[in-house]
Coordinates of C-alpha atoms and ligand atoms in Angstrom, one line a residue:
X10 CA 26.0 -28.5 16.8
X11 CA 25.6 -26.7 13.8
X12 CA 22.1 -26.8 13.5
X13 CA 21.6 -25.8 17.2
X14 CA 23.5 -22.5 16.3
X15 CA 21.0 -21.5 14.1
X16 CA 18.4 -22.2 16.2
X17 CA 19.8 -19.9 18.9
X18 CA 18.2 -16.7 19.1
X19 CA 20.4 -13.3 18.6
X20 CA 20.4 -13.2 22.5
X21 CA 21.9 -16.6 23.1
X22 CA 24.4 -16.4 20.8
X23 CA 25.3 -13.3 21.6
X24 CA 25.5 -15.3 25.5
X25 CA 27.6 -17.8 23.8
X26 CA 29.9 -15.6 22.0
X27 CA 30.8 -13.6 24.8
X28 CA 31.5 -16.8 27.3
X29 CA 33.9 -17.9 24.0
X30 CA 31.5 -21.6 24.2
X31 CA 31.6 -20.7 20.4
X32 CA 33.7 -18.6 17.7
X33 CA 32.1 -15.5 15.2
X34 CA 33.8 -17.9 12.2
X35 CA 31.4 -20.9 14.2
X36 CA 28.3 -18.8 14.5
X37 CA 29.0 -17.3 10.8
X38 CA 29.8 -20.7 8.8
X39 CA 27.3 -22.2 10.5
X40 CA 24.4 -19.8 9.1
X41 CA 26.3 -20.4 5.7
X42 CA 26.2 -23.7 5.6
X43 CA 22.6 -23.5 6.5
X44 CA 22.1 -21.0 3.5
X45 CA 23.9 -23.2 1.2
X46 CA 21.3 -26.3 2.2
X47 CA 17.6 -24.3 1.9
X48 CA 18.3 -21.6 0.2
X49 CA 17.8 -22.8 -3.5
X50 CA 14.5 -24.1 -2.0
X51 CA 13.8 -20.9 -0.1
X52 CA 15.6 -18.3 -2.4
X53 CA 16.1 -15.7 0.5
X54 CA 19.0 -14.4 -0.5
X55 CA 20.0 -12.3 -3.7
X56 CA 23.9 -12.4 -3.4
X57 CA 25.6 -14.2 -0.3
X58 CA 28.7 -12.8 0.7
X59 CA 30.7 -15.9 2.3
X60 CA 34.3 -14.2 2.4
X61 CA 33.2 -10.7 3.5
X62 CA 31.0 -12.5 6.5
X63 CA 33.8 -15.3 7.6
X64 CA 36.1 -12.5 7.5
X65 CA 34.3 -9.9 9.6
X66 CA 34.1 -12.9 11.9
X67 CA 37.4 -13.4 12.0
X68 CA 38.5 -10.1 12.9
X69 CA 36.1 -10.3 15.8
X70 CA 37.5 -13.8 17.3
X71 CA 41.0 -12.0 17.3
X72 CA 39.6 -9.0 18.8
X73 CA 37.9 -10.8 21.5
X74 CA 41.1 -12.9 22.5
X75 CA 43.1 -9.7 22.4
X76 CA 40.8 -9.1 25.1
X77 CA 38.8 -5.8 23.5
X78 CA 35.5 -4.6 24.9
X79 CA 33.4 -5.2 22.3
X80 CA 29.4 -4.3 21.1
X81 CA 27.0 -7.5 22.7
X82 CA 25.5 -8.5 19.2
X83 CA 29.5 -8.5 18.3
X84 CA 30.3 -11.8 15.9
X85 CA 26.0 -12.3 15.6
X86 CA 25.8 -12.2 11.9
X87 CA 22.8 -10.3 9.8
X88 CA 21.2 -10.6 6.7
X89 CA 20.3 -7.2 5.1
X90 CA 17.6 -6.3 2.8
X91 CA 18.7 -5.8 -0.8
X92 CA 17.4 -2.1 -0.8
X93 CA 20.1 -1.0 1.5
X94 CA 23.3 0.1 0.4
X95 CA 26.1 -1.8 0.9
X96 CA 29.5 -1.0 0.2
X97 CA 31.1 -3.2 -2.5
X98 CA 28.6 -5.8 -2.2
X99 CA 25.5 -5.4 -5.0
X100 CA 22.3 -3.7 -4.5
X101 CA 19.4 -4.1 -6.8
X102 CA 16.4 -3.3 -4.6
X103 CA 15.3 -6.5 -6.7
X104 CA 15.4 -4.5 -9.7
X105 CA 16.8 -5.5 -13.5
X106 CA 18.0 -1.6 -13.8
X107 CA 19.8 -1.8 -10.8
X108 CA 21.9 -5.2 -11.9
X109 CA 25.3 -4.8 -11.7
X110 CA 25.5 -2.0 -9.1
X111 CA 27.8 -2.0 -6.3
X112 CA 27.7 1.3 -3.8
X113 CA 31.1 3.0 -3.4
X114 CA 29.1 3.9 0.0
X115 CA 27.3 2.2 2.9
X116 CA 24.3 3.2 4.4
X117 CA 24.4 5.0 7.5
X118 CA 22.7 1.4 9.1
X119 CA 24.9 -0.9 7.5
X120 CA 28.0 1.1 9.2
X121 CA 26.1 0.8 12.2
X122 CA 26.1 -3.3 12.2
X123 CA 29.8 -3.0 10.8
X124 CA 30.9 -1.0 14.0
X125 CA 28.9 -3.5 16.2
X126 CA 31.0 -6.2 14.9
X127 CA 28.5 -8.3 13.0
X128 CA 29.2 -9.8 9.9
X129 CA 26.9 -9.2 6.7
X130 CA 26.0 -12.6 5.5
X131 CA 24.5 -11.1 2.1
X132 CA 21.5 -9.2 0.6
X133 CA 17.7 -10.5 0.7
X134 CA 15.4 -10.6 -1.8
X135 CA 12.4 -8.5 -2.2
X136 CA 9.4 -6.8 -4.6
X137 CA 11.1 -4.6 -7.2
X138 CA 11.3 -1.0 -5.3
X139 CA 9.9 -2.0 -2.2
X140 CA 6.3 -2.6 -4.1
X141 CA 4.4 -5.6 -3.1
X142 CA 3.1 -8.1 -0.1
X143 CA 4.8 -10.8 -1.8
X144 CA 8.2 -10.5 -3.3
X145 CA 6.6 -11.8 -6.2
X146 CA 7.2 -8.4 -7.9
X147 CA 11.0 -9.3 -7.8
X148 CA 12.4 -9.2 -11.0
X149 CA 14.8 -12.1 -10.0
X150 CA 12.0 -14.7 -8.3
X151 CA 10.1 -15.0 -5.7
X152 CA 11.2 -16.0 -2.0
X153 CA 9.3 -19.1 -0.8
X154 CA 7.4 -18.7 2.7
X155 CA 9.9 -21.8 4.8
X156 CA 6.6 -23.0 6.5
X157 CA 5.0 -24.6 2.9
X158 CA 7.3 -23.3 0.0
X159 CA 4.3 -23.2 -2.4
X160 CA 3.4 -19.7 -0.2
X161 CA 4.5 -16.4 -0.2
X162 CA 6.7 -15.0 2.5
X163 CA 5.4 -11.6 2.4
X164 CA 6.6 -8.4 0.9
X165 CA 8.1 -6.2 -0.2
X166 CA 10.9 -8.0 2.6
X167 CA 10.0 -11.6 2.4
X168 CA 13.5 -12.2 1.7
X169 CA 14.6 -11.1 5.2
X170 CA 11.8 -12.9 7.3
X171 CA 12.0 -15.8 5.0
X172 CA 16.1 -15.9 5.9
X173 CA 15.0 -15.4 9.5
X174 CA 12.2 -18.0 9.6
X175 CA 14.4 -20.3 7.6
X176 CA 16.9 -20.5 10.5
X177 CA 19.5 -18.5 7.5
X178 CA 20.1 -15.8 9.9
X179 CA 19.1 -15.0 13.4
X180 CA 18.8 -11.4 12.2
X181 CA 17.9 -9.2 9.5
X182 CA 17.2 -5.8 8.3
X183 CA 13.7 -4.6 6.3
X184 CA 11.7 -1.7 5.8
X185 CA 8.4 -1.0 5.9
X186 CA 6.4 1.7 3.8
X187 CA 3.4 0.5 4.3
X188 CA 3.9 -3.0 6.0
X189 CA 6.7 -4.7 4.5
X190 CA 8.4 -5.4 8.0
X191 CA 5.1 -6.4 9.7
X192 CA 3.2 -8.5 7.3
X193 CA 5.8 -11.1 6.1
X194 CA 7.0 -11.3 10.0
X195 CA 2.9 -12.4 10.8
X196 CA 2.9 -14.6 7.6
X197 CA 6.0 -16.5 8.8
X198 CA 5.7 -16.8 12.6
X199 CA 8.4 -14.2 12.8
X200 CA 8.7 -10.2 15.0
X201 CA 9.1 -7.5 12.8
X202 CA 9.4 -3.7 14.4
X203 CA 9.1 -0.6 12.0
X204 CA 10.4 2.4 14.2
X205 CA 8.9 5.5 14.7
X206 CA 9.8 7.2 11.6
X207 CA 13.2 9.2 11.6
X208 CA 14.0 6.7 14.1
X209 CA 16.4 4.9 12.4
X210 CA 18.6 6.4 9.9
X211 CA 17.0 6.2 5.7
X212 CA 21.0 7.6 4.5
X213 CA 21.5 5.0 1.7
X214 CA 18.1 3.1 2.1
X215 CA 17.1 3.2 -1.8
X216 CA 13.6 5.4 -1.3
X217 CA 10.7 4.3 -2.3
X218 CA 8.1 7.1 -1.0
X219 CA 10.7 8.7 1.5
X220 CA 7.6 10.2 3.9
X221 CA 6.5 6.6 4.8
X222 CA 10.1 4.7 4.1
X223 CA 11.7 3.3 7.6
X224 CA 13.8 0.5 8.1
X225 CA 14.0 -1.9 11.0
X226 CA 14.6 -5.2 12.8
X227 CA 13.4 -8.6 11.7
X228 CA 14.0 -11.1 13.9
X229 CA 12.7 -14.3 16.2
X230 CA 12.2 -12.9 19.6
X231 CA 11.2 -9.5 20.9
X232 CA 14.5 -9.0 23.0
X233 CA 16.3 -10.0 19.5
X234 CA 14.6 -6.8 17.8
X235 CA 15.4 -4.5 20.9
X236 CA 18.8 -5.8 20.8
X237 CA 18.9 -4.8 17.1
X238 CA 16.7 -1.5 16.9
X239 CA 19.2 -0.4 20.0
X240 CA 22.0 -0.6 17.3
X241 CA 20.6 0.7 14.6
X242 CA 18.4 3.5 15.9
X243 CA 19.3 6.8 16.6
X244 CA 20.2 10.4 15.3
X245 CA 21.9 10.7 11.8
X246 CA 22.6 13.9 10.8
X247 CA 23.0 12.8 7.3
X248 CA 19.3 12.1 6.9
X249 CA 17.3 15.5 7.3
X250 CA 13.8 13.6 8.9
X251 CA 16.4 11.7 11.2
X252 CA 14.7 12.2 15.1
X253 CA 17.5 14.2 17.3
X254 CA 17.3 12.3 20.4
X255 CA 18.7 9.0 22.0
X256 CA 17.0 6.0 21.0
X257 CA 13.8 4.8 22.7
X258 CA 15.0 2.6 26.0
X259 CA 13.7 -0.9 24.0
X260 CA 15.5 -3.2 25.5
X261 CA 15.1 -1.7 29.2
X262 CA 11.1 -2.5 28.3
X263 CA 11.4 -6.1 26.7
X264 CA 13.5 -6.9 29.5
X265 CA 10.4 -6.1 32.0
X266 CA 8.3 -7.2 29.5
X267 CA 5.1 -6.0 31.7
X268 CA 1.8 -5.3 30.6
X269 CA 0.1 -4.9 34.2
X270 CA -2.3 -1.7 34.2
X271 CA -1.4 -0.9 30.6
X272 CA -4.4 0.4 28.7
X273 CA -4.3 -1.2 25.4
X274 CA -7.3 -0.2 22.6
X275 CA -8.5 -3.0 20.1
X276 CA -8.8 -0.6 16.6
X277 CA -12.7 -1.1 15.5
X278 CA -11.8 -0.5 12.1
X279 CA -9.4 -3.5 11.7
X280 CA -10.3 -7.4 12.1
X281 CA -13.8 -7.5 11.0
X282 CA -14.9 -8.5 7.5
X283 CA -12.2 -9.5 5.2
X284 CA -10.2 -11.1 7.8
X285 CA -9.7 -14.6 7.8
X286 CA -11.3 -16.6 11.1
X287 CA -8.4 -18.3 11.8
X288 CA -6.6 -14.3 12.2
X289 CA -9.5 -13.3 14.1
X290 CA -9.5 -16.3 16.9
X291 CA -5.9 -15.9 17.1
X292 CA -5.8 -12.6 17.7
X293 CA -9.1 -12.5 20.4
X294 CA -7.2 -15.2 21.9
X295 CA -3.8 -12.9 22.2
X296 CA -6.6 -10.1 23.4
X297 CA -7.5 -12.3 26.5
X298 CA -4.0 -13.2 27.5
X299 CA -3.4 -9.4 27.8
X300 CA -6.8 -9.1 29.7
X301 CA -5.6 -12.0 32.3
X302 CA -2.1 -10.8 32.9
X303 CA -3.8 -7.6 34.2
X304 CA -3.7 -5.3 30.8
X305 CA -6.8 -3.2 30.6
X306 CA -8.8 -3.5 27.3
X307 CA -10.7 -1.6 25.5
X308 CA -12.3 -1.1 22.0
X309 CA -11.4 2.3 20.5
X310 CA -12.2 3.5 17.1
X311 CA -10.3 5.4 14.5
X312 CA -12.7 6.3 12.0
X313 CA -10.2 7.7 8.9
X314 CA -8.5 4.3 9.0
X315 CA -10.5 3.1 6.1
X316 CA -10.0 5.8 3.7
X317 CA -6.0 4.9 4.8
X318 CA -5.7 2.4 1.6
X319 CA -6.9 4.8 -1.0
X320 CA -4.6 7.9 0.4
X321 CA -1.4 5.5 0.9
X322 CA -2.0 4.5 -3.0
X323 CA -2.0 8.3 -4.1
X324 CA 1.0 9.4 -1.9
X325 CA 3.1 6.6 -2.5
X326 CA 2.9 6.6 -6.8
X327 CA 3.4 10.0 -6.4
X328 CA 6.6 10.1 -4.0
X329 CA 7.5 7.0 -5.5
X330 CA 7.7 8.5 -9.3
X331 CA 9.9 11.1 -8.3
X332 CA 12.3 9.6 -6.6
X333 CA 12.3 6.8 -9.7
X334 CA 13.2 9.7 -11.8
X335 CA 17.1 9.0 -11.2
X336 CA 16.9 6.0 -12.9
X337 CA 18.0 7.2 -16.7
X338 CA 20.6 5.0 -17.9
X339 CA 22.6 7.9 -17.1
X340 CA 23.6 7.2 -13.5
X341 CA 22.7 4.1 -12.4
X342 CA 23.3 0.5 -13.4
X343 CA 21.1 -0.4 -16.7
X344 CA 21.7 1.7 -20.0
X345 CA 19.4 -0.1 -23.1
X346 CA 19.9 1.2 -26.4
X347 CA 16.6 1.9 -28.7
X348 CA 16.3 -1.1 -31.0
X349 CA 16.6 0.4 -35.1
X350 CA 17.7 4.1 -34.0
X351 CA 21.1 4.9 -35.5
X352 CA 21.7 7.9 -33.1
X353 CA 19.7 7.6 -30.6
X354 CA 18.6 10.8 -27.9
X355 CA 18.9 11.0 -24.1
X356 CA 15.3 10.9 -24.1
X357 CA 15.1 7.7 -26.3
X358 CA 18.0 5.6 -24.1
X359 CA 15.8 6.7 -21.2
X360 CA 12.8 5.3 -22.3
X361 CA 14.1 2.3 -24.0
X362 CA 16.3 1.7 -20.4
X363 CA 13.1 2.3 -18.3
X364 CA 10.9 0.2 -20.6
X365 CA 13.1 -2.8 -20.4
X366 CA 14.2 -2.6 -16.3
X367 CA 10.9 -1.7 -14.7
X368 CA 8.8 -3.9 -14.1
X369 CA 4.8 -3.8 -14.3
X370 CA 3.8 -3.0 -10.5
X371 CA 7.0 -0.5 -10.9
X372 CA 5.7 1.2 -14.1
X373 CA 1.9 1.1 -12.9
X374 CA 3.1 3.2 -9.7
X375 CA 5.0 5.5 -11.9
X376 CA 2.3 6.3 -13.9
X377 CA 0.0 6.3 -11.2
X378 CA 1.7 9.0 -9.4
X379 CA 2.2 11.2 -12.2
X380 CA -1.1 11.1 -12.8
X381 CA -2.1 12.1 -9.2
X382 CA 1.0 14.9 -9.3
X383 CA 0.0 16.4 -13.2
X384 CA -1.8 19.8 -12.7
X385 CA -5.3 19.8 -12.7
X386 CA -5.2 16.7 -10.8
X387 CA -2.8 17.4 -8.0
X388 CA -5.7 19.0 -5.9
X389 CA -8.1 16.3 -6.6
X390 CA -6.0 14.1 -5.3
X391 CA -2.6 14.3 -4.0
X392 CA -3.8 16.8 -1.9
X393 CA -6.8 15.2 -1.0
X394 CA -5.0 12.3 0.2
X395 CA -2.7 14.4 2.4
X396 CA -6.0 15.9 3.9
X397 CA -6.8 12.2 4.8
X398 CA -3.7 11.3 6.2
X399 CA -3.7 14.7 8.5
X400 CA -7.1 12.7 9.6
X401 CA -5.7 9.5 10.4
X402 CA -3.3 11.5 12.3
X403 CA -5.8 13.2 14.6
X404 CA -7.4 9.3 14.9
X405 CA -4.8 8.0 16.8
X406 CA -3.7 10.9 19.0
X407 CA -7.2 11.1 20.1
X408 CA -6.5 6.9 20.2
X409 CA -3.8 7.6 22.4
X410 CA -5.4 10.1 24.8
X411 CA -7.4 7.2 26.0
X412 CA -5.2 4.0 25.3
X413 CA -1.3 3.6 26.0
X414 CA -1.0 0.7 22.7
X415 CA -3.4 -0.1 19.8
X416 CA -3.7 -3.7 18.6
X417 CA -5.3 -5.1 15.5
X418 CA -4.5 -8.4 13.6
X419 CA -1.3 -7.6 11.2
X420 CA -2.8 -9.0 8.0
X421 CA -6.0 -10.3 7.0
X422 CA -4.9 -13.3 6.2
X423 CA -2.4 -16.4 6.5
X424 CA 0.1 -16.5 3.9
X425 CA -1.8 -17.2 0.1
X426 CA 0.1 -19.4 -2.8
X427 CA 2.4 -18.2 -5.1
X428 CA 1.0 -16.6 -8.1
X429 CA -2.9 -16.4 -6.2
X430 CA -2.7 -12.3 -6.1
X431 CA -0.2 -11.5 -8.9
X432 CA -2.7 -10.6 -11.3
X433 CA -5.3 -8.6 -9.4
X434 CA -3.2 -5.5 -7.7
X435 CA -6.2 -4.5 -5.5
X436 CA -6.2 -7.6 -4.0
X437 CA -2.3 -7.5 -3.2
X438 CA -3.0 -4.1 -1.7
X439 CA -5.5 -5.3 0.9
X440 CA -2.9 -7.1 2.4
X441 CA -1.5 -4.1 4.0
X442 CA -4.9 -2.5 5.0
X443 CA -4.1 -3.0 9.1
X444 CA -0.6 -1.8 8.6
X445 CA -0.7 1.4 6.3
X446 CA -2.2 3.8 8.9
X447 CA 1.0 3.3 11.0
X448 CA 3.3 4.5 7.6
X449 CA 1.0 7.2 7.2
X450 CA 1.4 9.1 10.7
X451 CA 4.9 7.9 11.6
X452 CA 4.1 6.0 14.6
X453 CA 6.1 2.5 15.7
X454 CA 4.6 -0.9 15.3
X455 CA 5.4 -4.5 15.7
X456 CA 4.4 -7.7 14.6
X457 CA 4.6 -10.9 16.4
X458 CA 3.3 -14.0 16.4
X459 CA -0.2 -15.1 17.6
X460 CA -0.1 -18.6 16.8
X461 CA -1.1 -20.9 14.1
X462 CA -4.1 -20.6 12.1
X463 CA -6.5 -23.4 12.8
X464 CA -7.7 -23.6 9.4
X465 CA -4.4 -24.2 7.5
X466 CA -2.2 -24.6 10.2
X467 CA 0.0 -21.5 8.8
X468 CA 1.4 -18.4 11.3
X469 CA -0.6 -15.6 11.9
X470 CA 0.4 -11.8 13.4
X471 CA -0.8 -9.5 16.0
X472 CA 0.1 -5.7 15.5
X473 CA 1.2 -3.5 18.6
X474 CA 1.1 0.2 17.7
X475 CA 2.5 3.1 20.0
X476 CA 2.5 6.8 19.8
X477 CA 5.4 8.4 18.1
X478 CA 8.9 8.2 19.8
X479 CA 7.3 5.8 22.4
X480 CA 8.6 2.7 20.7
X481 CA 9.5 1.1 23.9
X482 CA 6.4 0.3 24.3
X483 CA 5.7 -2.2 21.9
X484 CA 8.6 -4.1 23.1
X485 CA 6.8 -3.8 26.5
X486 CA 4.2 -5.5 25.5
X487 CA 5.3 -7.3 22.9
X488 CA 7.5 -9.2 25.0
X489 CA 4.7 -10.0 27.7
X490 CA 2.5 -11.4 24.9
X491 CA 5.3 -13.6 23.3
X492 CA 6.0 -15.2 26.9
X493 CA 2.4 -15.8 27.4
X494 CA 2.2 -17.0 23.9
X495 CA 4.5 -18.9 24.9
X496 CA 3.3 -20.7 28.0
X497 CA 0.1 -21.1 26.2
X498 CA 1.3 -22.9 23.3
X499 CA 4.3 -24.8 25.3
X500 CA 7.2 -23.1 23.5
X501 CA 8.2 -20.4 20.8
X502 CA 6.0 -20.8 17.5
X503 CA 8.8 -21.4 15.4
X504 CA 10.3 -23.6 17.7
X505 CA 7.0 -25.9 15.6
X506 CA 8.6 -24.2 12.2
X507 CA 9.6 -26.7 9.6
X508 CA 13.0 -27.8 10.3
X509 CA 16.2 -28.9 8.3
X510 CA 15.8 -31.9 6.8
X511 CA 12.2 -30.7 5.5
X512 CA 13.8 -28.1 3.8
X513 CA 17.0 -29.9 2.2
X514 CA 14.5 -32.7 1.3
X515 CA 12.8 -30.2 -0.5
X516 CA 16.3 -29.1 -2.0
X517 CA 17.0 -32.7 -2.8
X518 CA 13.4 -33.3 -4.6
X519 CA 14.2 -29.8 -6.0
X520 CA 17.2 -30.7 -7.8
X521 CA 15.7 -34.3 -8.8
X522 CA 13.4 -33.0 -10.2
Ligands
LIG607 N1 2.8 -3.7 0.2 C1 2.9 -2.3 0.3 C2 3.2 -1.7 -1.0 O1 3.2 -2.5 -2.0 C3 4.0 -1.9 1.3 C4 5.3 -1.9 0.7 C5 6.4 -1.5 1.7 O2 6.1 -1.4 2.9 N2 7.6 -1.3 1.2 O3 3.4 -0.6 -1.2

């Protein structure tokens, strides 16, 4: 019983919930219990908050009998990325100079799940800052990708799709800079939607480069991420970039989930060399479907898209170091004292603070981007890179003037071993070289699955990008592919996931061993 209610999707529990076949404290202690049994194996989660979930449940059960109309994801609980604040519950954004923080506040989303009724089961892990395709750059561990734990889950959220893959939670929150929703959903057979940006509220989302930051839905199934983006989207008048309009009719679209005389462009630029075969076949294979169930297809090309990598790594350092600059020992969490100074100066606790709760990727960036920002330099390149990214802009609305959706592969490859990229940074970059363009002009994308990898047998992505504000959309055609997908491969992809007693073996070997 248990284990089928984490195998429901959002949807079906939701189903379940409101026909009373099962309680919020059943759905909740259910994902618990699962948490409690992979996740030392799968290290998901940063901080699990047992009594503030079963409690939230429990105020939802007694709602329900009293007979109140309550929110359709009411009682589905949620994992949330550790980047968001969260009100009494810790936040590091998997940083050492965050330890020890708890928000007096909630972000603006986290309120949102709160008034739906769903309980927080706890915080996810993730790259220090938001800065990685790994969660390697965590300064408390990596996650481990649930489909071979000697794999990355993706980053900077692997934590949430890891906790999603893993059967953890139904649901969970990321954001996505540059690709952190969309590439660990393609390396673990999971959906992951970044919004358009100032589609869903960034009021107490810890910034990372706050022109590209957005958060979204990871998830299992298309209609799950509808059903969550239609909760958390929408306008916030406490976040200046927020979008002043209703949200995007999402679940409307993945409930027709047509793709019948759409025009969808394949992007030149991405899926030729430096993507692995395996991605390649997948994705062509994903092309046809569309092409068969009446879709019209074309190749379009965006010719800025390469120079998107090298203008993403100037404007990020650069938005990235100032918003780092709160972090002084002042404020915030961490304070270090100078080792041998007797009385020591702002400037010195500052530096010895920084020094010892950064880490490396955290200080390159910083350094990185004031570099790029110092005078003399700022027109050589942070400007230059804005150029670019006004370029990429005018790539896909010309795109778009011929094609409804673009499509590429998400990431180049299937999900690499722990510790394979950690020491070359360019190579970590290139992870995010399909997804970055999409960060860089604000429009929506989605990553779902496109079947396993021939080669290694491992998940790979497909990514669906639409025109700002038109994020319905990808859930359009997203939720065509997935039930073609679907009937091609006889069943969901994860439905093929490792299951339970793979995991707790690996628990059980774990703690032999
Ligand atoms: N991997 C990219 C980076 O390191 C994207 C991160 C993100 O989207 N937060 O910047």
């Amino acid at each position: 019983m248990t284990s089928d209610i984490t195998r429901a999707s959002a949807a079906e529990l939701a189903d379940a919930l409101s026909r009373k076949d099962i309680s919020a404290v059943e759905a909740t202690q259910a994902h618990l219990d699962r948490i409690a049994a992979v996740d030392g194996a799968v290290h998901a989660f940063l901080h699990v908050d047992t009594d503030g979930a079963l409690a939230a449940a429990k105020d939802i059960d007694q709602r329900r009998a009293a007979g109140e109309d309550l929110h359709v994801l009411a009682g589905v609980p949620i994992a949330v990325k550790d980047v968001m604040a969260t009100k009494g519950l810790p936040t590091t954004a998997g940083s050492k100079i965050l330890e020890g923080w708890v928000p007096p506040y909630d972000a603006t989303l986290v309120s949102k799940l709160k008034a739906a009724g769903m309980p927080i089961l706890g915080k996810t892990n993730m790259d220090e800052f938001a800065m990685g395709s790994s969660t390697e750059h965590s300064a408390y561990g990596p996650s481990r990708n649930p489909w071979d734990l000697e794999r990355i889950p993706g980053g900077s959220g692997g934590g949430s799709s890891a906790a999603v893959a893993a059967f953890e939670a139904p649901l969970a929150i990321g954001t996505d800079t540059g690709g952190s929703i969309r590439q660990p959903a393609a390396v673990t057979g999971t959906v992951g939607t970044k919004p358009t940006y100032g589609g869903v509220s960034r009021y107490g989302l810890i910034a990372l480069a706050s022109s590209l930051d957005q958060a979204g839905p990871c998830t299992r199934t298309v209609l799950d991420a509808a059903l969550l983006h239609s909760v958390i989207g929408g306008h916030d008048p406490m976040d200046s970039t927020s979008i002043d309009a209703p949200v995007p009719p999402v679940l409307e679209a993945a409930r027709r989930a047509d793709v019948k005389g759409m025009r969808i462009g394949v992007v030149k630029e991405l899926g030729g060399e430096g993507y692995q075969a395996g991605v390649r076949q997948r994705f062509e294979e994903s092309v046809q479907l569309l092409v068969d169930a009446g879709a019209e297809v074309v190749e379009v090309s965006c010719p800025h898209f390469e120079y998107a990598l090298a203008a993403y790594y100037l404007i990020l350092p650069s938005e990235a170091s100032s918003n780092l600059a709160k972090f002084d020992a002042m404020r915030y969490g961490l304070r270090v004292l100078p080792e041998g100074v007797d009385d020591p100066s702002a400037e010195q606790v500052m530096a010895a603070t920084r020094e010892a709760g950064f880490g490396d990727e955290v200080k390159r960036r910083i350094i990185l981007g004031t570099y790029a920002l110092s005078s003399g330099y700022y027109d050589a390149y942070y400007g230059q890179a804005q150029k670019v990214r006004t370029l990429i802009s005018r790539d896909f609305a010309a795109a778009f003037e011929k094609v409804d959706v673009l499509v590429s592969p998400t990431a180049p490859t299937t999900a690499f071993k722990i510790g394979e990229k950690l020491e070359d940074p360019m190579a970590m970059y290139l992870n995010d070289i399909a997804t970055i363009p999409a960060n860089l002009a604000g429009v929506p994308g989605m990553s779902l699955p496109s079947g396993l990898a021939p080669e290694d047998g491992l998940p790979t992505g497909i990514q669906i990008l639409a025109p700002a504000t038109k994020d319905e959309r990808l859930y359009g055609v997203g939720a065509a592919l997935e039930g073609l997908l679907s009937d091609r491969w006889g069943g969901h992809l994860l439905a093929q996931a490792p299951d339970l007693a793979h995991l707790t073996s690996a628990v059980a070997k774990e703690a032999r061993a």
